[in-house]
């Protein structure tokens, strides 16, 4: 099993550009989430999904869009990149049962110049 | 409004001694607590968890203690090893409210040999 796979690992964008961060999991997990990690801020939830076709906002959703058309994939779209979106992004998946842990991808380091 | 707080940004411990990492939370609806470990350039990996119906959970060198009345949990690592040097994140979730994982800011643990 590959677990949670994120692509790309690194990306540099110019202000105003758009891009999609890909996330795929092969564990048939219902829950998927996107977090960003910034120094001193820990992991902050951007968007999450409790199943195909269902998404909701997390703590810091502005400037990001998600969709969940399949159980396996949960892409994160940056609509118009800003320097404040420079961060490390992590995708996570979790089964829908009670008291389960989340599995994380390796992360995408994004720099917006 | 940080619901999960790790007030110590860093901790330095001698190899073989005990490491104690602390975490406080404010949301009394949290019913599941987790610790994650993160090495540089990698995604967080699950370490140990505890349900709110317990006050202690042990897994090898790692023990998590939960004090619900104080809304406090701690992770004990005994004995500490140089390979334990990493960032440790505390996380919590509540079944009511979407079962989202909320993370603290993290504590950098350095184990000196």
Coordinates of C-alpha atoms in Angstrom, one line a residue:
Chain A
X1 CA 0.0 0.0 0.0
X2 CA 1.2 3.5 -0.9
X3 CA -0.8 5.1 1.9
X4 CA -1.3 8.9 1.2
X5 CA 0.5 10.3 -1.9
X6 CA 0.9 14.0 -2.5
X7 CA 2.3 15.6 -5.6
X8 CA 4.2 17.7 -6.3
X9 CA 6.8 17.7 -3.4
X10 CA 8.0 21.2 -4.2
X11 CA 6.5 24.1 -6.1
X12 CA 7.3 27.7 -6.8
X13 CA 4.5 29.9 -8.0
X14 CA 4.2 33.6 -8.9
X15 CA 1.7 35.7 -7.2
X16 CA -1.7 35.4 -8.9
X17 CA -1.0 32.0 -10.5
X18 CA -3.3 29.1 -9.8
X19 CA -2.4 25.5 -9.2
X20 CA -3.7 22.2 -7.8
X21 CA -2.1 20.1 -5.2
X22 CA -2.9 16.5 -5.7
X23 CA -3.7 14.0 -2.9
X24 CA -4.6 10.3 -3.3
X25 CA -5.1 7.5 -0.8
X26 CA -5.4 3.8 -1.3
X27 CA -6.8 2.8 2.1
X28 CA -10.5 3.4 1.3
X29 CA -10.7 6.0 4.0
X30 CA -13.8 8.2 4.2
X31 CA -12.2 11.2 5.8
X32 CA -9.6 13.3 4.0
X33 CA -8.2 16.6 5.1
X34 CA -5.8 19.3 4.0
X35 CA -3.5 21.1 6.5
X36 CA -0.9 23.8 6.3
X37 CA 2.1 23.9 8.6
X38 CA 3.6 27.3 9.4
X39 CA 6.3 28.0 12.0
X40 CA 4.8 28.4 15.5
X41 CA 1.3 27.7 14.2
X42 CA 1.3 23.9 14.1
X43 CA -1.0 22.2 11.6
X44 CA -4.1 24.2 10.6
X45 CA -7.0 22.6 8.9
X46 CA -7.9 24.2 5.5
X47 CA -10.7 21.9 4.2
X48 CA -11.9 18.5 4.9
X49 CA -14.2 15.8 3.5
X50 CA -16.2 13.1 5.2
X51 CA -16.9 11.2 2.0
X52 CA -17.2 11.5 -1.8
X53 CA -19.2 14.5 -2.7
X54 CA -19.1 16.1 0.7
X55 CA -16.6 18.9 1.7
X56 CA -16.5 21.5 4.4
X57 CA -14.3 24.4 5.5
X58 CA -11.7 24.1 8.2
X59 CA -10.0 26.8 10.2
X60 CA -8.2 28.6 7.3
X61 CA -10.2 28.0 4.1
X62 CA -9.8 31.4 2.3
X63 CA -8.0 31.3 -1.0
X64 CA -8.4 27.5 -1.4
X65 CA -11.0 25.2 -3.1
X66 CA -11.5 21.5 -2.8
X67 CA -13.7 18.8 -4.3
X68 CA -14.1 15.1 -3.6
X69 CA -15.4 13.3 -6.7
X70 CA -14.0 9.9 -5.6
X71 CA -13.1 8.3 -2.3
X72 CA -9.4 8.1 -3.3
X73 CA -8.7 11.7 -4.4
X74 CA -8.9 15.1 -2.7
X75 CA -7.2 17.8 -4.7
X76 CA -6.6 21.3 -3.2
X77 CA -6.8 24.2 -5.6
X78 CA -5.1 27.6 -5.0
X79 CA -7.2 30.0 -7.0
X80 CA -4.9 33.0 -7.1
X81 CA -1.7 32.4 -5.2
X82 CA -0.5 34.9 -2.6
X83 CA 2.8 35.1 -0.7
X84 CA 0.8 34.4 2.5
X85 CA 0.1 30.9 1.1
X86 CA 3.8 30.1 1.2
X87 CA 3.7 27.0 3.5
X88 CA 4.1 23.3 3.7
X89 CA 0.8 21.5 2.9
X90 CA -0.1 18.1 4.2
X91 CA -2.9 15.9 3.1
X92 CA -4.3 13.3 5.6
X93 CA -6.8 10.5 5.4
X94 CA -8.6 8.7 8.2
X95 CA -11.2 5.9 8.4
X96 CA -14.7 6.9 9.4
X97 CA -14.7 4.8 12.5
X98 CA -14.6 6.2 16.1
X99 CA -11.2 6.9 17.6
X100 CA -9.0 6.4 14.5
X101 CA -5.7 8.0 13.6
X102 CA -5.0 10.0 10.5
X103 CA -2.3 9.1 8.0
X104 CA -0.4 11.9 6.4
X105 CA 1.3 12.3 3.1
X106 CA 4.9 13.5 2.7
X107 CA 3.9 17.1 2.2
X108 CA 4.2 19.8 -0.5
X109 CA 6.5 22.7 0.1
X110 CA 5.0 25.7 -1.7
X111 CA 6.7 29.0 -2.2
X112 CA 4.8 32.0 -3.7
X113 CA 7.0 34.8 -4.9
Chain B
X1 CA -8.7 30.8 19.5
X2 CA -6.3 27.8 19.9
X3 CA -8.3 24.9 21.2
X4 CA -5.1 22.8 21.6
X5 CA -2.0 24.4 23.1
X6 CA 1.5 23.2 23.5
X7 CA 3.1 25.9 25.5
X8 CA 6.7 24.7 25.3
X9 CA 8.2 25.3 21.8
X10 CA 11.2 23.2 22.6
X11 CA 12.6 20.7 25.1
X12 CA 16.1 19.4 25.5
X13 CA 16.8 16.1 27.3
X14 CA 19.8 13.9 27.9
X15 CA 19.8 10.4 26.3
X16 CA 18.4 7.8 28.7
X17 CA 16.4 10.3 30.7
X18 CA 12.6 10.9 30.6
X19 CA 11.1 13.4 28.2
X20 CA 7.8 14.9 29.2
X21 CA 5.8 16.8 26.6
X22 CA 2.7 18.7 27.7
X23 CA -0.5 19.7 26.0
X24 CA -3.6 21.6 27.2
X25 CA -7.0 21.9 25.5
X26 CA -10.0 24.1 26.0
X27 CA -12.8 22.2 24.2
X28 CA -14.5 19.9 26.7
X29 CA -16.2 18.0 23.8
X30 CA -12.8 16.5 22.7
X31 CA -13.0 12.8 23.3
X32 CA -10.0 11.4 21.6
X33 CA -6.4 12.6 21.8
X34 CA -3.4 11.7 19.7
X35 CA 0.3 12.4 19.6
X36 CA 2.2 12.7 16.3
X37 CA 5.9 12.8 15.6
X38 CA 7.4 14.6 12.7
X39 CA 10.9 14.5 11.2
X40 CA 12.1 17.3 8.9
X41 CA 10.8 16.9 5.3
X42 CA 8.5 14.1 6.2
X43 CA 4.8 14.0 7.0
X44 CA 3.6 13.5 10.6
X45 CA 3.4 9.9 11.8
X46 CA 1.0 8.6 14.4
X47 CA 2.6 7.8 17.8
X48 CA 0.0 7.0 20.4
X49 CA -3.5 7.9 21.4
X50 CA -5.9 7.9 24.3
X51 CA -9.7 7.9 24.5
X52 CA -11.4 10.2 27.0
X53 CA -12.6 7.2 29.0
X54 CA -9.1 6.3 30.0
X55 CA -6.4 8.2 31.9
X56 CA -3.4 6.3 30.7
X57 CA -2.2 4.5 27.6
X58 CA 1.2 2.9 27.2
X59 CA 3.0 1.6 24.2
X60 CA 6.6 0.5 24.8
X61 CA 8.7 3.6 25.7
X62 CA 5.7 5.9 25.2
X63 CA 3.0 6.7 27.7
X64 CA 0.2 9.2 27.4
X65 CA -1.6 10.5 30.5
X66 CA -4.9 12.3 30.3
X67 CA -6.3 14.5 33.1
X68 CA -9.8 15.5 32.0
X69 CA -10.6 17.7 34.9
X70 CA -7.5 19.8 34.1
X71 CA -7.9 19.5 30.4
X72 CA -4.3 18.4 30.2
X73 CA -2.4 15.5 28.6
X74 CA 1.2 14.6 28.6
X75 CA 3.5 12.3 26.6
X76 CA 6.2 10.5 28.5
X77 CA 9.2 9.0 26.7
X78 CA 11.3 6.7 28.8
X79 CA 14.2 6.2 28.1
X80 CA 14.7 9.0 25.6
X81 CA 16.9 8.1 22.6
X82 CA 18.6 10.4 20.0
X83 CA 16.3 9.0 17.4
X84 CA 13.4 10.5 19.3
X85 CA 14.6 14.0 18.3
X86 CA 11.7 15.4 16.3
X87 CA 8.7 17.7 16.5
X88 CA 5.8 16.3 18.5
X89 CA 2.3 17.4 17.9
X90 CA -0.6 17.0 20.2
X91 CA -4.0 16.6 18.5
X92 CA -7.6 16.2 19.6
X93 CA -11.0 15.4 18.0
X94 CA -14.6 15.4 19.0
X95 CA -17.1 13.0 17.5
X96 CA -19.7 15.8 17.8
X97 CA -18.5 18.4 15.3
X98 CA -17.3 16.3 12.4
X99 CA -14.5 14.4 14.1
X100 CA -11.9 16.9 12.8
X101 CA -8.4 16.6 14.1
X102 CA -7.2 19.8 15.8
X103 CA -3.5 20.2 16.3
X104 CA -1.3 22.1 18.7
X105 CA 1.7 24.2 17.6
X106 CA 4.2 21.4 18.3
X107 CA 7.2 20.9 20.6
X108 CA 10.7 20.4 19.3
X109 CA 12.4 17.6 21.3
X110 CA 16.2 17.3 21.2
X111 CA 17.7 14.3 22.8
X112 CA 21.4 14.8 23.5
X113 CA 23.8 11.8 23.4

